[in-house]
PDB file of C-alpha atoms in Angstrom:
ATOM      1  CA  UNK A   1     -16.215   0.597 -27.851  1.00  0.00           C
ATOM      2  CA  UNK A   2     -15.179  -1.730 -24.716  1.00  0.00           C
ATOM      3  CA  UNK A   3     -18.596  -3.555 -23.369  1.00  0.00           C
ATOM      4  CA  UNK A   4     -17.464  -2.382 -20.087  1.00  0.00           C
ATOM      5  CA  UNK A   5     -17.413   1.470 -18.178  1.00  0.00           C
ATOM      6  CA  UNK A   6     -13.699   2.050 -18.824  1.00  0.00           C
ATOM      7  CA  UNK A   7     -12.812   4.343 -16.197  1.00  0.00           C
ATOM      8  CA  UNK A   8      -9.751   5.615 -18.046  1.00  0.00           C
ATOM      9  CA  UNK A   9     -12.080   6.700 -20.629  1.00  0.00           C
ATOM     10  CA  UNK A  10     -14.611   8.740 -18.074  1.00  0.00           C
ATOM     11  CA  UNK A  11     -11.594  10.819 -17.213  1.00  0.00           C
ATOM     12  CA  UNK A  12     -10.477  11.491 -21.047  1.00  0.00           C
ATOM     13  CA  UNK A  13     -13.840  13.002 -21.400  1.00  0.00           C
ATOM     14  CA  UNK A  14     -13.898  15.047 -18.163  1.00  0.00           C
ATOM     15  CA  UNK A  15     -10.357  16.419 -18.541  1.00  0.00           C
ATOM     16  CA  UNK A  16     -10.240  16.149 -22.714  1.00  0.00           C
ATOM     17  CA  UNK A  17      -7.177  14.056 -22.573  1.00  0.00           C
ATOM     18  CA  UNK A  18      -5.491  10.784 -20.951  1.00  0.00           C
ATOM     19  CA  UNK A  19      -5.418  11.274 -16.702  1.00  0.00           C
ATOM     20  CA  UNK A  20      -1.970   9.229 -15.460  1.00  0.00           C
ATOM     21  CA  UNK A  21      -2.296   8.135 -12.088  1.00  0.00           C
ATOM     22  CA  UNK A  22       1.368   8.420 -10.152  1.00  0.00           C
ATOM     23  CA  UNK A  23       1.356   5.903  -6.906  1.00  0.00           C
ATOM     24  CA  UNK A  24       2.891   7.687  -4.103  1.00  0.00           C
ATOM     25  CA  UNK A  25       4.177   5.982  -0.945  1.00  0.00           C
ATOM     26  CA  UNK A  26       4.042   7.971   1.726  1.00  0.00           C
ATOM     27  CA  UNK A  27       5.283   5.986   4.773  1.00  0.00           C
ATOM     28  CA  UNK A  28       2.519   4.176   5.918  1.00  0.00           C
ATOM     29  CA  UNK A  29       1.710   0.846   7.864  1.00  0.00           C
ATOM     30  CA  UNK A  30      -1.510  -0.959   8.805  1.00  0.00           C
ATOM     31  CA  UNK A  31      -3.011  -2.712  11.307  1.00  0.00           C
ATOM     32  CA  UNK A  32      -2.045  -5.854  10.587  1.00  0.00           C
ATOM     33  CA  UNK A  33       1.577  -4.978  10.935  1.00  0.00           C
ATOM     34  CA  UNK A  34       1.062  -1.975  12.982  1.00  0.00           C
ATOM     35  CA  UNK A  35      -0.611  -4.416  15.702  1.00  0.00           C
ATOM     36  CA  UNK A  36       0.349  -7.978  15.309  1.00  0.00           C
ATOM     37  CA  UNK A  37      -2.970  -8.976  14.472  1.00  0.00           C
ATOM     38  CA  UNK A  38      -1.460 -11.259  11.890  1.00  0.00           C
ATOM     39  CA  UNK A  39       2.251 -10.897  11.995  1.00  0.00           C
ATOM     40  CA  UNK A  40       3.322  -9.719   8.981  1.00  0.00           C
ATOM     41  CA  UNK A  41       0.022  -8.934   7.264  1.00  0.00           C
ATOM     42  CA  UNK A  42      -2.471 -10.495   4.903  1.00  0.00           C
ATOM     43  CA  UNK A  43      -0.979 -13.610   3.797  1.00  0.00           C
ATOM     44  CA  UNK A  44      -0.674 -12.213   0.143  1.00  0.00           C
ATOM     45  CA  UNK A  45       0.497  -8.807   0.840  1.00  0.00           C
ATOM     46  CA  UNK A  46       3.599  -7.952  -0.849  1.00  0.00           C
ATOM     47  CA  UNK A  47       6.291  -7.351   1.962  1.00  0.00           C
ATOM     48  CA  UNK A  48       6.736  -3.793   0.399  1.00  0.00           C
ATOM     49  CA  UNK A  49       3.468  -3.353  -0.010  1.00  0.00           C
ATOM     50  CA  UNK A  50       0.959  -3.203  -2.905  1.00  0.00           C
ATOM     51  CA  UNK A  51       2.264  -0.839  -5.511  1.00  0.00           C
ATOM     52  CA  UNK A  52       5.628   0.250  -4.148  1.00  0.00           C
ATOM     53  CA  UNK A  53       7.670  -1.437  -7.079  1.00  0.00           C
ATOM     54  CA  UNK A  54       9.515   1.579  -8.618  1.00  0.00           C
ATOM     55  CA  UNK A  55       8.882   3.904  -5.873  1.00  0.00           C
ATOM     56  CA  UNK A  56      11.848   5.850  -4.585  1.00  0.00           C
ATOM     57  CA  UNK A  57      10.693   6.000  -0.565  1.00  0.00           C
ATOM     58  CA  UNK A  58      13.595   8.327  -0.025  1.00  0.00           C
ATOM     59  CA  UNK A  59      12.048  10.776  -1.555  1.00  0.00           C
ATOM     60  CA  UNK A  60       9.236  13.153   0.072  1.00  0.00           C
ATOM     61  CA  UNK A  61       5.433  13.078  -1.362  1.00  0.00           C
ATOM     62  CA  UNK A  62       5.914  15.725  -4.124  1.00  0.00           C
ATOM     63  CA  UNK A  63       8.972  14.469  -4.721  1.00  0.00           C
ATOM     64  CA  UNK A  64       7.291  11.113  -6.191  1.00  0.00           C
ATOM     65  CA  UNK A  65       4.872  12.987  -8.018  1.00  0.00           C
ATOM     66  CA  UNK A  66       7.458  15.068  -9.733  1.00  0.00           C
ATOM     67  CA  UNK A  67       9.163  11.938 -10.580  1.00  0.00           C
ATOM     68  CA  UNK A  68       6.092  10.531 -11.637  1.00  0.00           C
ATOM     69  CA  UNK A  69       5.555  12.890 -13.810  1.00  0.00           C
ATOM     70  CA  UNK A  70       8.190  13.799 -15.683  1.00  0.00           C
ATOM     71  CA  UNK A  71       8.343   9.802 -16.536  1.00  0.00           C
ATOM     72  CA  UNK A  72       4.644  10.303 -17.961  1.00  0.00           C
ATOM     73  CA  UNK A  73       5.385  13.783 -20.008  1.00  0.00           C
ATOM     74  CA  UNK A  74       8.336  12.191 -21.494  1.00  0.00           C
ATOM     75  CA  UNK A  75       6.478   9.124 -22.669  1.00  0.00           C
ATOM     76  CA  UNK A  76       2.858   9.994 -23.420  1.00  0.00           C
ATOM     77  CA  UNK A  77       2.839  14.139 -23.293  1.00  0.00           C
ATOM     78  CA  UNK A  78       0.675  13.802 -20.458  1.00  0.00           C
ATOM     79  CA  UNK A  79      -1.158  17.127 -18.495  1.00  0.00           C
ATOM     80  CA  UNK A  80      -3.242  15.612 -15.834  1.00  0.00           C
ATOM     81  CA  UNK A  81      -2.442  13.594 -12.844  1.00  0.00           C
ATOM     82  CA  UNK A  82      -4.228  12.303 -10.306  1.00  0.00           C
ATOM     83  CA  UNK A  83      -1.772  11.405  -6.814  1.00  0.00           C
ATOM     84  CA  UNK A  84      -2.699   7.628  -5.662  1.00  0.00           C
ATOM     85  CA  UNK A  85      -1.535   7.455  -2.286  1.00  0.00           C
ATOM     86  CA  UNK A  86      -1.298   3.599  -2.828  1.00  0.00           C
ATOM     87  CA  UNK A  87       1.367   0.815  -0.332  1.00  0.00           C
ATOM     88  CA  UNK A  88      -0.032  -0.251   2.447  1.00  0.00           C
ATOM     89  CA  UNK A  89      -3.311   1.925   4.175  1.00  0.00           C
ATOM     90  CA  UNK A  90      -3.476   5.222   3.573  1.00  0.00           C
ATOM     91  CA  UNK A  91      -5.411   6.498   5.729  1.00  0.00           C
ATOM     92  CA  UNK A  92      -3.730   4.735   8.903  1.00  0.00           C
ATOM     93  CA  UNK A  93      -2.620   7.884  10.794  1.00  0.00           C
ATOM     94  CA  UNK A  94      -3.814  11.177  13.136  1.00  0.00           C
ATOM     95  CA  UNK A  95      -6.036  13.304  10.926  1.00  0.00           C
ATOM     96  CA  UNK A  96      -3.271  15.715  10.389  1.00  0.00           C
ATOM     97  CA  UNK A  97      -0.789  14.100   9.187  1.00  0.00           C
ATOM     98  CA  UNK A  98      -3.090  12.626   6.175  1.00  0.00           C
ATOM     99  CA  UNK A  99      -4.204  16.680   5.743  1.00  0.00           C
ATOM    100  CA  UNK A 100      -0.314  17.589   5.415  1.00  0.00           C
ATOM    101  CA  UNK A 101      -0.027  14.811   3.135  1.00  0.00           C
ATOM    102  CA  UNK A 102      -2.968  15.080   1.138  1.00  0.00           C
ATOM    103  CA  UNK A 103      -2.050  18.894   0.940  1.00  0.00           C
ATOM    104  CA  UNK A 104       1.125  18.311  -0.210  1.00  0.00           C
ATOM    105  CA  UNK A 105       0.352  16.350  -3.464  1.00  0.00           C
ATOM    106  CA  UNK A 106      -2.840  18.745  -4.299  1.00  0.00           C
ATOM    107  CA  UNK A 107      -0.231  21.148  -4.477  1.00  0.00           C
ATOM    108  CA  UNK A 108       1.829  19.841  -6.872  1.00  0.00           C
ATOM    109  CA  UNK A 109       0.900  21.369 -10.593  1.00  0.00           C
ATOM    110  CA  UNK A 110      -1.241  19.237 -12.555  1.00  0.00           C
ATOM    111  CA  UNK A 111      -2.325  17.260  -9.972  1.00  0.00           C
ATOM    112  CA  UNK A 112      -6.123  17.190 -10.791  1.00  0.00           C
ATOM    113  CA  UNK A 113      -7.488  14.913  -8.151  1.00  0.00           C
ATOM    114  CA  UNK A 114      -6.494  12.198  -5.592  1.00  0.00           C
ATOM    115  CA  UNK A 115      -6.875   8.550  -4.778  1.00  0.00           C
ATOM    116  CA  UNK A 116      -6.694   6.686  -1.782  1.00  0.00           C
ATOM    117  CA  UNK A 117      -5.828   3.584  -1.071  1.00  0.00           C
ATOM    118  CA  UNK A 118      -6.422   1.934   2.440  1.00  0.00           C
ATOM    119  CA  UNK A 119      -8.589  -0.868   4.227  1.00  0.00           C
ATOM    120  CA  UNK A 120     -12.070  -1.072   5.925  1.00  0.00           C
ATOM    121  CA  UNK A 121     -10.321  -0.267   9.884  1.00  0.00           C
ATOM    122  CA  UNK A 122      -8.896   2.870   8.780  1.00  0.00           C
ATOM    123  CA  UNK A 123     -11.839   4.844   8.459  1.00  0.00           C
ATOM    124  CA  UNK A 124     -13.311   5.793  11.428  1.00  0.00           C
ATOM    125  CA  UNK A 125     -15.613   9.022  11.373  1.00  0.00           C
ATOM    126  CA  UNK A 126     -13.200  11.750  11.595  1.00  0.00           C
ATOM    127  CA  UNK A 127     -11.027  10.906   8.760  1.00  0.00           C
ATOM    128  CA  UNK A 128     -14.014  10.206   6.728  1.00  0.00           C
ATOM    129  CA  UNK A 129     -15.152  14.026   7.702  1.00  0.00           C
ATOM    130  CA  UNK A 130     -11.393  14.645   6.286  1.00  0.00           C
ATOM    131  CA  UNK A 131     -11.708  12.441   2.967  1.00  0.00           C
ATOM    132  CA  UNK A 132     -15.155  14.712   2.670  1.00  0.00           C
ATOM    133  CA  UNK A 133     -13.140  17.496   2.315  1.00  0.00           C
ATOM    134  CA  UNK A 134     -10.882  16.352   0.022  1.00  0.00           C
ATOM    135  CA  UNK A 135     -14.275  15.462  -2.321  1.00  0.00           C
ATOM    136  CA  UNK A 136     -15.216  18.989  -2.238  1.00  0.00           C
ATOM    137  CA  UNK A 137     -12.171  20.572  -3.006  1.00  0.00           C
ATOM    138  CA  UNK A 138     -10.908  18.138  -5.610  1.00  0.00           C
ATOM    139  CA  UNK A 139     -11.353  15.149  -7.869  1.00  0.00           C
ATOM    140  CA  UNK A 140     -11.268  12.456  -5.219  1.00  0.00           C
ATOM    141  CA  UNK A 141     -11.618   8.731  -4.651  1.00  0.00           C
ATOM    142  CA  UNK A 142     -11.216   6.977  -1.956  1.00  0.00           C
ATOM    143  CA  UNK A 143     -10.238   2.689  -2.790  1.00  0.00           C
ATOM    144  CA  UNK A 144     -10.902   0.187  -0.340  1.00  0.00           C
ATOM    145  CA  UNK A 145      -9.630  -3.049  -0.376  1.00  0.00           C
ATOM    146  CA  UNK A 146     -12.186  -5.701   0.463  1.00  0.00           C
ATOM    147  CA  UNK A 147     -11.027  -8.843  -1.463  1.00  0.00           C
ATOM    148  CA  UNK A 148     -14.078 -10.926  -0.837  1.00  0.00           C
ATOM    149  CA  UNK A 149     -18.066 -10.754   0.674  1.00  0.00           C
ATOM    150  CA  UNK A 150     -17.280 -13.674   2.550  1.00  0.00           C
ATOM    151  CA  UNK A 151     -15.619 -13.810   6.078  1.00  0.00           C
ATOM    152  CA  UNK A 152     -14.771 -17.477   6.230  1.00  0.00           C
ATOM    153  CA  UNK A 153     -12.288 -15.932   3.075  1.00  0.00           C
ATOM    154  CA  UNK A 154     -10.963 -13.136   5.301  1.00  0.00           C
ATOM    155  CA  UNK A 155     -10.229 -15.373   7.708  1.00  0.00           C
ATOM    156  CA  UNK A 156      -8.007 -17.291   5.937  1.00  0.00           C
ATOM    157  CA  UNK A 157      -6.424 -14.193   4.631  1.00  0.00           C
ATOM    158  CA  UNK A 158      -5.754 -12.758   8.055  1.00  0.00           C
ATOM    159  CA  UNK A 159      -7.312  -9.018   6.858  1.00  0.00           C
ATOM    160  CA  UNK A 160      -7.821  -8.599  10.846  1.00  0.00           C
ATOM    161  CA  UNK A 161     -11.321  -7.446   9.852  1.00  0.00           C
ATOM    162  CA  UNK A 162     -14.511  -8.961   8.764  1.00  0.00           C
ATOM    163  CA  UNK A 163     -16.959  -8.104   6.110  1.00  0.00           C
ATOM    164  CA  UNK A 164     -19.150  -6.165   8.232  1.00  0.00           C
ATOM    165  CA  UNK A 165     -16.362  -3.390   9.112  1.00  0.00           C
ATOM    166  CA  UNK A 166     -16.104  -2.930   5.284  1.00  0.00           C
ATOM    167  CA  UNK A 167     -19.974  -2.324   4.855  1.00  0.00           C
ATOM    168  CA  UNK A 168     -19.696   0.094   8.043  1.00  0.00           C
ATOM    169  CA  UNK A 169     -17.216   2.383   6.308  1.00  0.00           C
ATOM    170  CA  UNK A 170     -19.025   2.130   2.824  1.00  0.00           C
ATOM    171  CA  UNK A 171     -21.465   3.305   4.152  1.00  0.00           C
ATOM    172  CA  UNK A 172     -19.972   6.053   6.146  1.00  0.00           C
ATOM    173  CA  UNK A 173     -18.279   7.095   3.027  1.00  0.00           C
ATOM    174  CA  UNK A 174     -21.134   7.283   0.548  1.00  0.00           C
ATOM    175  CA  UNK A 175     -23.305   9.053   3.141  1.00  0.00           C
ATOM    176  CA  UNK A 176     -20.703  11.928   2.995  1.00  0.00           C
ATOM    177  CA  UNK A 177     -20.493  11.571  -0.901  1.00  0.00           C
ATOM    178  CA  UNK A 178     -17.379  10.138  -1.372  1.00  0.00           C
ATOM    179  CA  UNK A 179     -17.090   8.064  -4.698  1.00  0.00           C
ATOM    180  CA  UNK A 180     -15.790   4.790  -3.426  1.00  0.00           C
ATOM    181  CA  UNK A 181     -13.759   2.207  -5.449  1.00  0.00           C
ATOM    182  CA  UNK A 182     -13.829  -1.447  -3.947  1.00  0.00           C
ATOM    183  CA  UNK A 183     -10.994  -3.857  -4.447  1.00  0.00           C
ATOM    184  CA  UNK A 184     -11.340  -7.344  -5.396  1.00  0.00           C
ATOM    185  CA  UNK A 185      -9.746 -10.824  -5.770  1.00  0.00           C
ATOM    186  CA  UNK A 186     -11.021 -13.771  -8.188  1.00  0.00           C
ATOM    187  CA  UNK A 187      -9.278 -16.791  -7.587  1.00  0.00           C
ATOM    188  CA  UNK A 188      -8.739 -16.889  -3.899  1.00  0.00           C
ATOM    189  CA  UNK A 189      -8.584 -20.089  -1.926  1.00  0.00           C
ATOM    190  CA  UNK A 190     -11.578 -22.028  -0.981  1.00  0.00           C
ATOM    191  CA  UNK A 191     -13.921 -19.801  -2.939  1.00  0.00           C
ATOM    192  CA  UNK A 192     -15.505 -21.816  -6.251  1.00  0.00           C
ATOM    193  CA  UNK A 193     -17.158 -19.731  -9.022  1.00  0.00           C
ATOM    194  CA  UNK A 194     -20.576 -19.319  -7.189  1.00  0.00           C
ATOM    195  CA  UNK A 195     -18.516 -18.063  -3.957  1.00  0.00           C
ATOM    196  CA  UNK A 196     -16.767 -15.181  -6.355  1.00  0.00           C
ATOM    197  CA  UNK A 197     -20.051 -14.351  -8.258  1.00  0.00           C
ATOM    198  CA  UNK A 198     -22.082 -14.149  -4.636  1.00  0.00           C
ATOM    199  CA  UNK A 199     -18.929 -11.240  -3.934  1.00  0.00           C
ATOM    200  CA  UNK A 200     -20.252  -9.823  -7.307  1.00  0.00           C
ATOM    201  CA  UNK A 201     -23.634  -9.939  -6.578  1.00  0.00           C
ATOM    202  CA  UNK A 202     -23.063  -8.309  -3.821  1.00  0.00           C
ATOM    203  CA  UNK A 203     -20.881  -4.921  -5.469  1.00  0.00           C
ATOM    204  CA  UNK A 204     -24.129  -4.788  -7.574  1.00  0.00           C
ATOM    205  CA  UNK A 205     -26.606  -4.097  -5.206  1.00  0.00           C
ATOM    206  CA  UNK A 206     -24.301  -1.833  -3.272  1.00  0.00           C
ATOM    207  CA  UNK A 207     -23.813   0.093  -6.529  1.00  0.00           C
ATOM    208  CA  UNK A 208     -20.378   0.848  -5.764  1.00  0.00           C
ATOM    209  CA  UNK A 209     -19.033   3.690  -8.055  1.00  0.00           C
ATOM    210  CA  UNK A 210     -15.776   1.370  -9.061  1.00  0.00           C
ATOM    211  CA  UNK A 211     -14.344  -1.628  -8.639  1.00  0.00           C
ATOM    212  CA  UNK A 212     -10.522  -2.846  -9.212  1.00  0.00           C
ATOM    213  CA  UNK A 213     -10.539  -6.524  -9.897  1.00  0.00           C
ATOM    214  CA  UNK A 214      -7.595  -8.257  -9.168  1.00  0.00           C
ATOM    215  CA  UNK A 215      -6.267 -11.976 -10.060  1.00  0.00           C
ATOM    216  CA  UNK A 216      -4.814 -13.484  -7.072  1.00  0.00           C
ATOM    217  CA  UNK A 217      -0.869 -12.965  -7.239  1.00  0.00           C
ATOM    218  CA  UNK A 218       1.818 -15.395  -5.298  1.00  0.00           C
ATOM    219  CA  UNK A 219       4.801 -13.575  -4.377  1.00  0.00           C
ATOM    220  CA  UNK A 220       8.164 -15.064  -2.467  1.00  0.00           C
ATOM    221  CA  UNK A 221       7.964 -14.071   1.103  1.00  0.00           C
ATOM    222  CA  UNK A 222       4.574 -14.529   1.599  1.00  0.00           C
ATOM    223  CA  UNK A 223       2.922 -17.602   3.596  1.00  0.00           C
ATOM    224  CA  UNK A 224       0.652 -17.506   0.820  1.00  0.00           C
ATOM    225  CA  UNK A 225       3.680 -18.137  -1.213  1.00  0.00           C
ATOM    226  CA  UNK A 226       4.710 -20.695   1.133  1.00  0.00           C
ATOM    227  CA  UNK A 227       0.943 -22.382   0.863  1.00  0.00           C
ATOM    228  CA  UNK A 228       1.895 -22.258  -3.160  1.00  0.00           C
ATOM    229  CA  UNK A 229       5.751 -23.905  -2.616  1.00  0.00           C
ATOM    230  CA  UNK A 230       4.002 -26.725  -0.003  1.00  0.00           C
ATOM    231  CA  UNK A 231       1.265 -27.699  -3.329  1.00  0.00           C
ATOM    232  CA  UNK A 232      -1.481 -27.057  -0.790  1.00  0.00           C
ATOM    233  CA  UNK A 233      -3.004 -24.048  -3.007  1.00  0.00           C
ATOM    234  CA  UNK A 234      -4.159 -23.951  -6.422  1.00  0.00           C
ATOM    235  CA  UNK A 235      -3.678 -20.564  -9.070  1.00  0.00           C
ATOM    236  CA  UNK A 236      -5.992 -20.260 -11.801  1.00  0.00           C
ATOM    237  CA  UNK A 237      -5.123 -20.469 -15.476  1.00  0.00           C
ATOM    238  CA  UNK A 238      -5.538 -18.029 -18.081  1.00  0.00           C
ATOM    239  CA  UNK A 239      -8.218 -18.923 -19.761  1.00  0.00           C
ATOM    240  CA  UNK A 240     -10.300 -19.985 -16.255  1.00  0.00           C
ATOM    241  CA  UNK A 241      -9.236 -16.201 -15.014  1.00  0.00           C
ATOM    242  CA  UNK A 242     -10.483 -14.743 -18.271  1.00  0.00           C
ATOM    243  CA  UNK A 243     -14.206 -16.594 -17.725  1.00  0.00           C
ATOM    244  CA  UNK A 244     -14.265 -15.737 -14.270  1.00  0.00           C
ATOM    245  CA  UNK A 245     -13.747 -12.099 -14.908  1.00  0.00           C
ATOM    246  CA  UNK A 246     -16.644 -11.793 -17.873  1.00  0.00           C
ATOM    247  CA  UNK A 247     -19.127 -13.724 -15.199  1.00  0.00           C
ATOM    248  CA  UNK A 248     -17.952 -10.751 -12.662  1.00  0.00           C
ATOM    249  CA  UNK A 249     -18.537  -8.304 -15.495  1.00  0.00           C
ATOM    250  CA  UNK A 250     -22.061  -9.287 -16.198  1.00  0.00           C
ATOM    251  CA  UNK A 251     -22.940  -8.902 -12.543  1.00  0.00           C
ATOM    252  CA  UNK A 252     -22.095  -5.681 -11.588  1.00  0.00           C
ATOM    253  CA  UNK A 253     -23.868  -2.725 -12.199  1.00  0.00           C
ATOM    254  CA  UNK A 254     -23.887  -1.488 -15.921  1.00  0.00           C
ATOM    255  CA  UNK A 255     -22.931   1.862 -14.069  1.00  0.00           C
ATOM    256  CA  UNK A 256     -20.393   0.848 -12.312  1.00  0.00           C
ATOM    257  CA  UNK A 257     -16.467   2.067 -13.354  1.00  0.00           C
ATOM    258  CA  UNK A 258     -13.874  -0.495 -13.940  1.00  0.00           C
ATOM    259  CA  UNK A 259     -10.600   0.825 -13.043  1.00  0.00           C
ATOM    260  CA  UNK A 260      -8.819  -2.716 -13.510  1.00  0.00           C
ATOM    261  CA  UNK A 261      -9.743  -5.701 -14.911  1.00  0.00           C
ATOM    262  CA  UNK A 262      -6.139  -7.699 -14.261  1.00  0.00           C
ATOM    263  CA  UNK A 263      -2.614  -6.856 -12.468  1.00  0.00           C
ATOM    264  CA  UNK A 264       0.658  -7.838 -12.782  1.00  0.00           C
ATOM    265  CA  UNK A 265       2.735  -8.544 -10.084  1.00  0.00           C
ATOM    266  CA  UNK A 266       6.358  -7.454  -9.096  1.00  0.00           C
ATOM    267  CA  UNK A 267       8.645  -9.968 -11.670  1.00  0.00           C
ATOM    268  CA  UNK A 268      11.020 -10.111  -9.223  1.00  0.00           C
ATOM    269  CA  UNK A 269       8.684 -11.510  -7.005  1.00  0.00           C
ATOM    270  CA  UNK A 270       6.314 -13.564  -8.711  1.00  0.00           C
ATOM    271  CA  UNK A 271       6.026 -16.896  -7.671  1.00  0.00           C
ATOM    272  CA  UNK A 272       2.550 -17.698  -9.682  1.00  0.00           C
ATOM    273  CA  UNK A 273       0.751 -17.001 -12.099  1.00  0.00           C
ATOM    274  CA  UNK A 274       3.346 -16.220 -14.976  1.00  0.00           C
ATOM    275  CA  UNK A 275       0.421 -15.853 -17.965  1.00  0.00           C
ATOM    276  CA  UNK A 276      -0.145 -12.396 -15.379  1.00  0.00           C
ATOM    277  CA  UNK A 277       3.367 -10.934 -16.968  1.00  0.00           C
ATOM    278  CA  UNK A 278       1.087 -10.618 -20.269  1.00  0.00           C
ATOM    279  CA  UNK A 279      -1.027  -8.121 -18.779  1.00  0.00           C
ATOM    280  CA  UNK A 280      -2.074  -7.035 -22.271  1.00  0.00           C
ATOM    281  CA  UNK A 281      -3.025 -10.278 -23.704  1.00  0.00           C
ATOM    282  CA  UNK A 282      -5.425 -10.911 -20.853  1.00  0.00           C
ATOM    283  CA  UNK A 283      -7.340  -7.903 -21.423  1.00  0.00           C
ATOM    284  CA  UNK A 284      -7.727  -8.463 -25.016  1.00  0.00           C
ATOM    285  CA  UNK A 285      -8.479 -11.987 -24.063  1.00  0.00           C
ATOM    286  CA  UNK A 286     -11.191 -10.520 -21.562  1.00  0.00           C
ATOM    287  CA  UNK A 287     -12.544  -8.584 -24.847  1.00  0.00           C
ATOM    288  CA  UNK A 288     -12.593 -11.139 -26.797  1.00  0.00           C
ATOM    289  CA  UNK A 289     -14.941 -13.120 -24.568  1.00  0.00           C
ATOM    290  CA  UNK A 290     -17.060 -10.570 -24.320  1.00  0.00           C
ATOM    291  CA  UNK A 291     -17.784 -10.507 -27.946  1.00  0.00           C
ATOM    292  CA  UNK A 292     -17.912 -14.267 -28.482  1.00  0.00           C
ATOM    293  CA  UNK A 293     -20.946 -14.325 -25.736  1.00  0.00           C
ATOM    294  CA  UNK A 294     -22.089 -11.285 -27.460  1.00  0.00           C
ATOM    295  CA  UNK A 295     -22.528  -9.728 -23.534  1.00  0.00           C
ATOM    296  CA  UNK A 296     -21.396  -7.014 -21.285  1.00  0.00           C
ATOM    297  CA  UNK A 297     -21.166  -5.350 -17.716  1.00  0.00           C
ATOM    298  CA  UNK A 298     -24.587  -5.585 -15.850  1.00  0.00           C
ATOM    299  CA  UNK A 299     -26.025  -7.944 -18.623  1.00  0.00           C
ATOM    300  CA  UNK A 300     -27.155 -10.443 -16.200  1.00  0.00           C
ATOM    301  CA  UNK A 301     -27.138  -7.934 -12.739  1.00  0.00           C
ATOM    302  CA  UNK A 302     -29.750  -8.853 -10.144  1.00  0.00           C
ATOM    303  CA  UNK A 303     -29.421  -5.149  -9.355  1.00  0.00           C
ATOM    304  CA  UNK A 304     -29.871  -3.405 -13.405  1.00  0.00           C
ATOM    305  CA  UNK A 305     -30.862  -0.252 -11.891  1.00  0.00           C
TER     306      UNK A 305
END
């Protein structure tokens, strides 16, 4: 038994077998780019957007998904799928467009349930009325990328927004039900441990339903990756990462899903930090501290119930 809620193991028991996500890219922008606000984006977005490695954009929504799935059948006999519209924000279009979309992949058989991927100024009230929708009809999550509680942090990122926009459409989202997943970075510039654990903190007494969190990744083409090549940025090590990620762990809500604990970055664009490539090793080095402190999630939350 993992001394964290495994959210891959929440969907084995609802569906009585393994649930494959299949990330979809279906065309979309964001702000940053869509506007300018910060030239080409957050400093550490992937020029392709998060996600899109092995993605055949040619192809139309349930296109992908078929794809995706025959991939997952061959390898693992899989049954269920959920669609996770995932590059860039997915939500960052007219209201009917993301129905057509949305409708497209629920269509698709053994698609069980969706998941969204977008950012904190892409969910203004009639889109979350749509996403409301979706929760009725279907299995549906809706993942916002955050990165940090602290604006001085997205400032230096260039997100374009500040933390107060992501509380607004939290909280537009769980007043209409929606089960929210909330994106997060350890490791980001300028933020020591107290600055990450203050972000934790802060999930716990939101009680969000999950939480992603990520290592920070430097990719080529970035000015991130730029900051990196220049030696005016520092990456943390394995074993720093690993620590970090228990103290998160402790912090959050004992309820709260996990859907990632670590992340692996596209190899061909990886400037920093290699360990990441061993995706496997950190997680069982992330287990491993968990039973040498003899803790787990929500073992020292400010926010236990």
């Amino acid at each position: 038994m993992k001394r964290y809620r495994v959210f891959s193991e929440h969907l084995k028991e609802v569906y009585g077998g393994r649930v494959h996500k299949i990330s979809v890219d279906a065309g979309f922008s964001c702000p940053n780019r869509a506007f300018g606000r910060a030239g080409s984006g957050c400093i550490f977005c992937d020029p392709g957007g998060s996600g899109a490695v092995g993605i055949d954009r040619a192809l139309g929504v349930a296109a992908q998904l078929e794809q995706g799935k025959e991939v997952m059948i061959r390898k693992y006999k899989a049954r269920h799928f959920i669609a996770y519209f995932q590059p860039f924000s997915n939500t960052f279009a007219p209201r009917e467009r993301l129905r057509a979309l949305y409708d497209e992949a629920l269509a698709v058989p053994g698609i069980v349930g969706l998941a969204v991927g977008t950012r904190p100024d892409c969910l203004p009230d009639d889109v979350l009325d749509l996403l409301a929708d979706y929760h009725r009809r279907t299995d549906f999550w809706l993942e916002i990328g955050v990165q940090s509680r602290h604006d001085v942090t997205l400032d230096f990122l260039r997100r374009g927004h500040d933390y107060a926009a992501f509380l607004k459409a939290y909280e537009g989202a769980k007043a209409r039900g929606l089960k929210v997943c909330v994106h997060v970075i350890l490791g980001l510039p300028g933020e020591d441990r107290a600055a990450m654990l203050a972000t934790a903190d802060e999930m716990a007494r939101l009680r969000v339903d999950g939480i992603k969190i990520h290592l920070l990744h430097v990719l080529k083409g970035t000015p991130l990756g730029e900051l990196y090549e220049e030696g005016k940025i520092t990456i943390l090590g394995q074993e720093e990462y690993v620590g970090l990620a228990v103290d998160f762990l402790e912090r959050l809500h004992p309820q709260t899903f996990i859907h990632r604990l670590t992340g692996d970055g596209p190899r061909n664009l990886l400037l920093a930090p290699l360990w990441s490539l061993n995706k496997w090793e950190v997680l069982n080095a992330i287990d491993a501290e968990l039973e040498r402190r003899d803790t787990r999630q929500g073992a020292k939350s400010r926010w236990p119930t």
